[in-house]
Structure formats: structure tokens, C-alpha cells
JSON list of C-alpha atoms in Angstrom, two decimals:
[
{"chain": "A", "resi": 139, "resn": "MET", "atom": "CA", "xyz": [-28.11, -30.91, -33.69]},
{"chain": "A", "resi": 140, "resn": "GLY", "atom": "CA", "xyz": [-28.11, -27.01, -32.82]},
{"chain": "A", "resi": 141, "resn": "THR", "atom": "CA", "xyz": [-26.09, -24.62, -30.66]},
{"chain": "A", "resi": 142, "resn": "ILE", "atom": "CA", "xyz": [-27.39, -22.15, -28.15]},
{"chain": "A", "resi": 143, "resn": "LYS", "atom": "CA", "xyz": [-25.23, -19.45, -26.47]},
{"chain": "A", "resi": 144, "resn": "VAL", "atom": "CA", "xyz": [-25.68, -16.84, -23.25]},
{"chain": "A", "resi": 145, "resn": "GLU", "atom": "CA", "xyz": [-22.78, -14.43, -23.42]},
{"chain": "A", "resi": 146, "resn": "ASN", "atom": "CA", "xyz": [-21.35, -12.00, -21.46]},
{"chain": "A", "resi": 147, "resn": "ILE", "atom": "CA", "xyz": [-23.02, -12.89, -18.34]},
{"chain": "A", "resi": 148, "resn": "ARG", "atom": "CA", "xyz": [-22.17, -10.39, -16.34]},
{"chain": "A", "resi": 149, "resn": "VAL", "atom": "CA", "xyz": [-21.34, -10.92, -12.33]},
{"chain": "A", "resi": 150, "resn": "TYR", "atom": "CA", "xyz": [-19.26, -9.74, -9.51]},
{"chain": "A", "resi": 151, "resn": "ALA", "atom": "CA", "xyz": [-17.74, -12.37, -7.37]},
{"chain": "A", "resi": 152, "resn": "TYR", "atom": "CA", "xyz": [-14.83, -13.06, -4.99]},
{"chain": "A", "resi": 153, "resn": "HIS", "atom": "CA", "xyz": [-13.31, -15.72, -6.72]},
{"chain": "A", "resi": 154, "resn": "GLY", "atom": "CA", "xyz": [-9.26, -15.80, -6.69]},
{"chain": "A", "resi": 155, "resn": "CYS", "atom": "CA", "xyz": [-6.07, -16.50, -4.34]},
{"chain": "A", "resi": 156, "resn": "LEU", "atom": "CA", "xyz": [-5.36, -13.57, -2.39]},
{"chain": "A", "resi": 157, "resn": "GLU", "atom": "CA", "xyz": [-7.41, -12.45, 0.26]},
{"chain": "A", "resi": 158, "resn": "GLU", "atom": "CA", "xyz": [-7.91, -9.01, -1.00]},
{"chain": "A", "resi": 159, "resn": "GLU", "atom": "CA", "xyz": [-9.65, -10.45, -3.80]},
{"chain": "A", "resi": 160, "resn": "ALA", "atom": "CA", "xyz": [-11.83, -12.31, -0.93]},
{"chain": "A", "resi": 161, "resn": "LYS", "atom": "CA", "xyz": [-12.78, -8.87, 0.39]},
{"chain": "A", "resi": 162, "resn": "ILE", "atom": "CA", "xyz": [-12.78, -6.70, -2.26]},
{"chain": "A", "resi": 163, "resn": "GLY", "atom": "CA", "xyz": [-14.20, -8.58, -5.59]},
{"chain": "A", "resi": 164, "resn": "SER", "atom": "CA", "xyz": [-13.97, -8.68, -8.55]},
{"chain": "A", "resi": 165, "resn": "ASP", "atom": "CA", "xyz": [-15.66, -7.75, -11.96]},
{"chain": "A", "resi": 166, "resn": "TYR", "atom": "CA", "xyz": [-16.65, -11.29, -14.66]},
{"chain": "A", "resi": 167, "resn": "ARG", "atom": "CA", "xyz": [-17.80, -12.58, -17.32]},
{"chain": "A", "resi": 168, "resn": "VAL", "atom": "CA", "xyz": [-19.08, -15.77, -18.34]},
{"chain": "A", "resi": 169, "resn": "ASP", "atom": "CA", "xyz": [-20.02, -17.13, -22.17]},
{"chain": "A", "resi": 170, "resn": "VAL", "atom": "CA", "xyz": [-22.03, -20.23, -21.66]},
{"chain": "A", "resi": 171, "resn": "GLU", "atom": "CA", "xyz": [-22.87, -22.45, -24.91]},
{"chain": "A", "resi": 172, "resn": "VAL", "atom": "CA", "xyz": [-24.62, -26.04, -25.08]},
{"chain": "A", "resi": 173, "resn": "LYS", "atom": "CA", "xyz": [-24.96, -28.09, -27.68]},
{"chain": "A", "resi": 174, "resn": "ALA", "atom": "CA", "xyz": [-28.34, -30.01, -28.00]},
{"chain": "A", "resi": 175, "resn": "ASP", "atom": "CA", "xyz": [-30.83, -31.58, -30.57]},
{"chain": "A", "resi": 176, "resn": "LEU", "atom": "CA", "xyz": [-33.09, -28.66, -31.42]},
{"chain": "A", "resi": 177, "resn": "LYS", "atom": "CA", "xyz": [-35.08, -30.30, -33.88]},
{"chain": "A", "resi": 178, "resn": "ALA", "atom": "CA", "xyz": [-38.17, -30.73, -31.96]},
{"chain": "A", "resi": 179, "resn": "SER", "atom": "CA", "xyz": [-37.98, -27.11, -30.29]},
{"chain": "A", "resi": 180, "resn": "SER", "atom": "CA", "xyz": [-37.92, -25.81, -33.90]},
{"chain": "A", "resi": 181, "resn": "ILE", "atom": "CA", "xyz": [-40.97, -27.59, -35.16]},
{"chain": "A", "resi": 182, "resn": "SER", "atom": "CA", "xyz": [-43.20, -27.34, -31.65]},
{"chain": "A", "resi": 183, "resn": "ASP", "atom": "CA", "xyz": [-42.01, -23.96, -30.79]},
{"chain": "A", "resi": 184, "resn": "LYS", "atom": "CA", "xyz": [-42.20, -24.62, -27.20]},
{"chain": "A", "resi": 185, "resn": "LEU", "atom": "CA", "xyz": [-39.95, -23.94, -24.72]},
{"chain": "A", "resi": 186, "resn": "ALA", "atom": "CA", "xyz": [-39.95, -27.70, -22.70]},
{"chain": "A", "resi": 187, "resn": "ASP", "atom": "CA", "xyz": [-38.32, -28.99, -26.00]},
{"chain": "A", "resi": 188, "resn": "THR", "atom": "CA", "xyz": [-35.20, -26.92, -25.74]},
{"chain": "A", "resi": 189, "resn": "VAL", "atom": "CA", "xyz": [-32.98, -25.29, -23.64]},
{"chain": "A", "resi": 190, "resn": "ASP", "atom": "CA", "xyz": [-34.10, -22.27, -21.39]},
{"chain": "A", "resi": 191, "resn": "TYR", "atom": "CA", "xyz": [-31.42, -19.88, -21.30]},
{"chain": "A", "resi": 192, "resn": "VAL", "atom": "CA", "xyz": [-32.83, -18.49, -18.04]},
{"chain": "A", "resi": 193, "resn": "HIS", "atom": "CA", "xyz": [-32.01, -21.38, -16.11]},
{"chain": "A", "resi": 194, "resn": "LEU", "atom": "CA", "xyz": [-28.83, -21.22, -17.95]},
{"chain": "A", "resi": 195, "resn": "ASN", "atom": "CA", "xyz": [-28.12, -17.80, -16.36]},
{"chain": "A", "resi": 196, "resn": "LEU", "atom": "CA", "xyz": [-29.57, -18.71, -12.50]},
{"chain": "A", "resi": 197, "resn": "ILE", "atom": "CA", "xyz": [-26.71, -21.90, -13.23]},
{"chain": "A", "resi": 198, "resn": "VAL", "atom": "CA", "xyz": [-24.25, -19.48, -13.99]},
{"chain": "A", "resi": 199, "resn": "LYS", "atom": "CA", "xyz": [-25.26, -16.90, -11.21]},
{"chain": "A", "resi": 200, "resn": "GLN", "atom": "CA", "xyz": [-25.42, -18.79, -8.07]},
{"chain": "A", "resi": 201, "resn": "GLU", "atom": "CA", "xyz": [-21.83, -20.90, -9.26]},
{"chain": "A", "resi": 202, "resn": "MET", "atom": "CA", "xyz": [-20.05, -17.94, -9.59]},
{"chain": "A", "resi": 203, "resn": "ALA", "atom": "CA", "xyz": [-21.88, -16.71, -5.76]},
{"chain": "A", "resi": 204, "resn": "ILE", "atom": "CA", "xyz": [-19.73, -19.50, -4.55]},
{"chain": "A", "resi": 205, "resn": "ARG", "atom": "CA", "xyz": [-16.00, -18.67, -3.67]},
{"chain": "A", "resi": 206, "resn": "SER", "atom": "CA", "xyz": [-13.33, -20.42, -5.26]},
{"chain": "A", "resi": 207, "resn": "GLU", "atom": "CA", "xyz": [-9.50, -19.67, -5.59]},
{"chain": "A", "resi": 208, "resn": "LEU", "atom": "CA", "xyz": [-9.38, -20.84, -9.25]},
{"chain": "A", "resi": 209, "resn": "LEU", "atom": "CA", "xyz": [-11.46, -19.72, -12.10]},
{"chain": "A", "resi": 210, "resn": "GLU", "atom": "CA", "xyz": [-11.36, -23.27, -13.33]},
{"chain": "A", "resi": 211, "resn": "HIS", "atom": "CA", "xyz": [-12.92, -24.82, -10.15]},
{"chain": "A", "resi": 212, "resn": "VAL", "atom": "CA", "xyz": [-16.23, -22.60, -10.84]},
{"chain": "A", "resi": 213, "resn": "ALA", "atom": "CA", "xyz": [-16.50, -23.26, -14.89]},
{"chain": "A", "resi": 214, "resn": "LYS", "atom": "CA", "xyz": [-16.15, -26.91, -13.83]},
{"chain": "A", "resi": 215, "resn": "ARG", "atom": "CA", "xyz": [-19.43, -26.36, -11.27]},
{"chain": "A", "resi": 216, "resn": "ILE", "atom": "CA", "xyz": [-20.82, -24.78, -13.98]},
{"chain": "A", "resi": 217, "resn": "LEU", "atom": "CA", "xyz": [-20.66, -27.44, -16.26]},
{"chain": "A", "resi": 218, "resn": "ASP", "atom": "CA", "xyz": [-21.55, -30.20, -13.94]},
{"chain": "A", "resi": 219, "resn": "ARG", "atom": "CA", "xyz": [-24.74, -28.33, -13.46]},
{"chain": "A", "resi": 220, "resn": "VAL", "atom": "CA", "xyz": [-25.60, -27.71, -16.96]},
{"chain": "A", "resi": 221, "resn": "LEU", "atom": "CA", "xyz": [-25.19, -31.59, -17.94]},
{"chain": "A", "resi": 222, "resn": "ASN", "atom": "CA", "xyz": [-26.90, -32.51, -14.43]},
{"chain": "A", "resi": 223, "resn": "GLU", "atom": "CA", "xyz": [-29.76, -30.38, -14.82]},
{"chain": "A", "resi": 224, "resn": "ILE", "atom": "CA", "xyz": [-30.24, -30.27, -18.63]},
{"chain": "A", "resi": 225, "resn": "ALA", "atom": "CA", "xyz": [-31.15, -33.93, -19.97]},
{"chain": "A", "resi": 226, "resn": "ILE", "atom": "CA", "xyz": [-31.25, -32.38, -24.09]},
{"chain": "A", "resi": 227, "resn": "VAL", "atom": "CA", "xyz": [-27.53, -31.10, -23.90]},
{"chain": "A", "resi": 228, "resn": "LYS", "atom": "CA", "xyz": [-24.78, -33.24, -25.12]},
{"chain": "A", "resi": 229, "resn": "LYS", "atom": "CA", "xyz": [-21.98, -30.40, -24.68]},
{"chain": "A", "resi": 230, "resn": "VAL", "atom": "CA", "xyz": [-21.20, -27.52, -23.02]},
{"chain": "A", "resi": 231, "resn": "LYS", "atom": "CA", "xyz": [-18.34, -24.95, -23.13]},
{"chain": "A", "resi": 232, "resn": "VAL", "atom": "CA", "xyz": [-17.72, -22.17, -20.40]},
{"chain": "A", "resi": 233, "resn": "SER", "atom": "CA", "xyz": [-15.54, -19.51, -20.53]},
{"chain": "A", "resi": 234, "resn": "VAL", "atom": "CA", "xyz": [-15.23, -17.56, -17.10]},
{"chain": "A", "resi": 235, "resn": "SER", "atom": "CA", "xyz": [-12.89, -13.96, -17.53]},
{"chain": "A", "resi": 236, "resn": "LYS", "atom": "CA", "xyz": [-12.12, -12.09, -14.60]},
{"chain": "A", "resi": 237, "resn": "ILE", "atom": "CA", "xyz": [-12.05, -8.35, -15.69]},
{"chain": "A", "resi": 238, "resn": "ASN", "atom": "CA", "xyz": [-9.05, -6.10, -14.55]},
{"chain": "A", "resi": 239, "resn": "PRO", "atom": "CA", "xyz": [-7.45, -9.01, -12.69]},
{"chain": "A", "resi": 240, "resn": "PRO", "atom": "CA", "xyz": [-5.01, -8.20, -10.01]},
{"chain": "A", "resi": 241, "resn": "ILE", "atom": "CA", "xyz": [-1.37, -9.42, -11.56]},
{"chain": "A", "resi": 242, "resn": "GLY", "atom": "CA", "xyz": [0.39, -6.30, -11.97]},
{"chain": "A", "resi": 243, "resn": "GLY", "atom": "CA", "xyz": [0.30, -5.30, -15.53]},
{"chain": "A", "resi": 244, "resn": "ASP", "atom": "CA", "xyz": [-2.11, -3.57, -17.71]},
{"chain": "A", "resi": 245, "resn": "VAL", "atom": "CA", "xyz": [-4.36, -6.70, -18.65]},
{"chain": "A", "resi": 246, "resn": "GLU", "atom": "CA", "xyz": [-8.31, -6.31, -19.72]},
{"chain": "A", "resi": 247, "resn": "GLN", "atom": "CA", "xyz": [-8.99, -9.72, -18.70]},
{"chain": "A", "resi": 248, "resn": "VAL", "atom": "CA", "xyz": [-7.83, -13.75, -18.34]},
{"chain": "A", "resi": 249, "resn": "THR", "atom": "CA", "xyz": [-10.05, -16.43, -19.20]},
{"chain": "A", "resi": 250, "resn": "ILE", "atom": "CA", "xyz": [-10.02, -19.79, -18.91]},
{"chain": "A", "resi": 251, "resn": "VAL", "atom": "CA", "xyz": [-12.06, -22.37, -20.71]},
{"chain": "A", "resi": 252, "resn": "LEU", "atom": "CA", "xyz": [-13.73, -25.22, -20.32]},
{"chain": "A", "resi": 253, "resn": "THR", "atom": "CA", "xyz": [-15.60, -28.15, -22.57]},
{"chain": "A", "resi": 254, "resn": "LYS", "atom": "CA", "xyz": [-17.63, -31.23, -21.12]},
{"chain": "A", "resi": 255, "resn": "ARG", "atom": "CA", "xyz": [-19.48, -33.89, -23.31]},
{"chain": "A", "resi": 256, "resn": "ARG", "atom": "CA", "xyz": [-22.17, -35.99, -21.85]},
{"chain": "A", "resi": 257, "resn": "LYS", "atom": "CA", "xyz": [-21.15, -39.46, -21.86]}
]
């Protein structure tokens, strides 16, 4: 078993419960970590035998482009797509962070983290 991480995917999106968030948008950071059997790819040196991190990045960007009120909803969609589209993945962890959230304080970011295993 091995781990592949795609960290600090930066995206501008329009998530949130406030009307202004839908209009103005905000900066986000997404981190994806997948667990998979990487033995074959470590021997074969073939992209087809591993998790293509370009594919992971594409899933994140596409799902972040779909507006949601809650970050949890976006993260779940990312989890589901990774497991549905990349058969080698056994477990996926997604962190979605809103940079400078509008919560009336000096807060760098808020982050939600969801994890899902293949059944």
C-alpha cells in the first residue's frame, strides 16, 4: 500500500451560505490524499498502473466549480468521484479550506476534512 498526495490545489470558487459569497467568491485550498497499491507501478514504471495525479487535480477543479453552500458537500462529491473513477484507490482523504472566511474575525482559513474507504 502506498500514498499519493496532491497538496495545495488553489482554486477560486463561489461556495458559502451568504449571498455575497455567491457573487464575490473566495480563494480555496484543496488537499487530496489517496491510498492505493502502488507495487505494480513501482515495478512497471507505467502511468496506467498508478493513480494519475492530473486526474485527481481535474476532479477537484471540476467539483469546486459547482457551487455549494457547504464545504462538506463539495468534499463528498470529490471523494465519491475519486472512488468511482479511479479503481486502484482504496481510501481517499480530502481537505477543503476557505481562505479568509467572512466570519467576523482574523481567521486565516477554515478547513473541513472528509475520508472515505472503498467498500
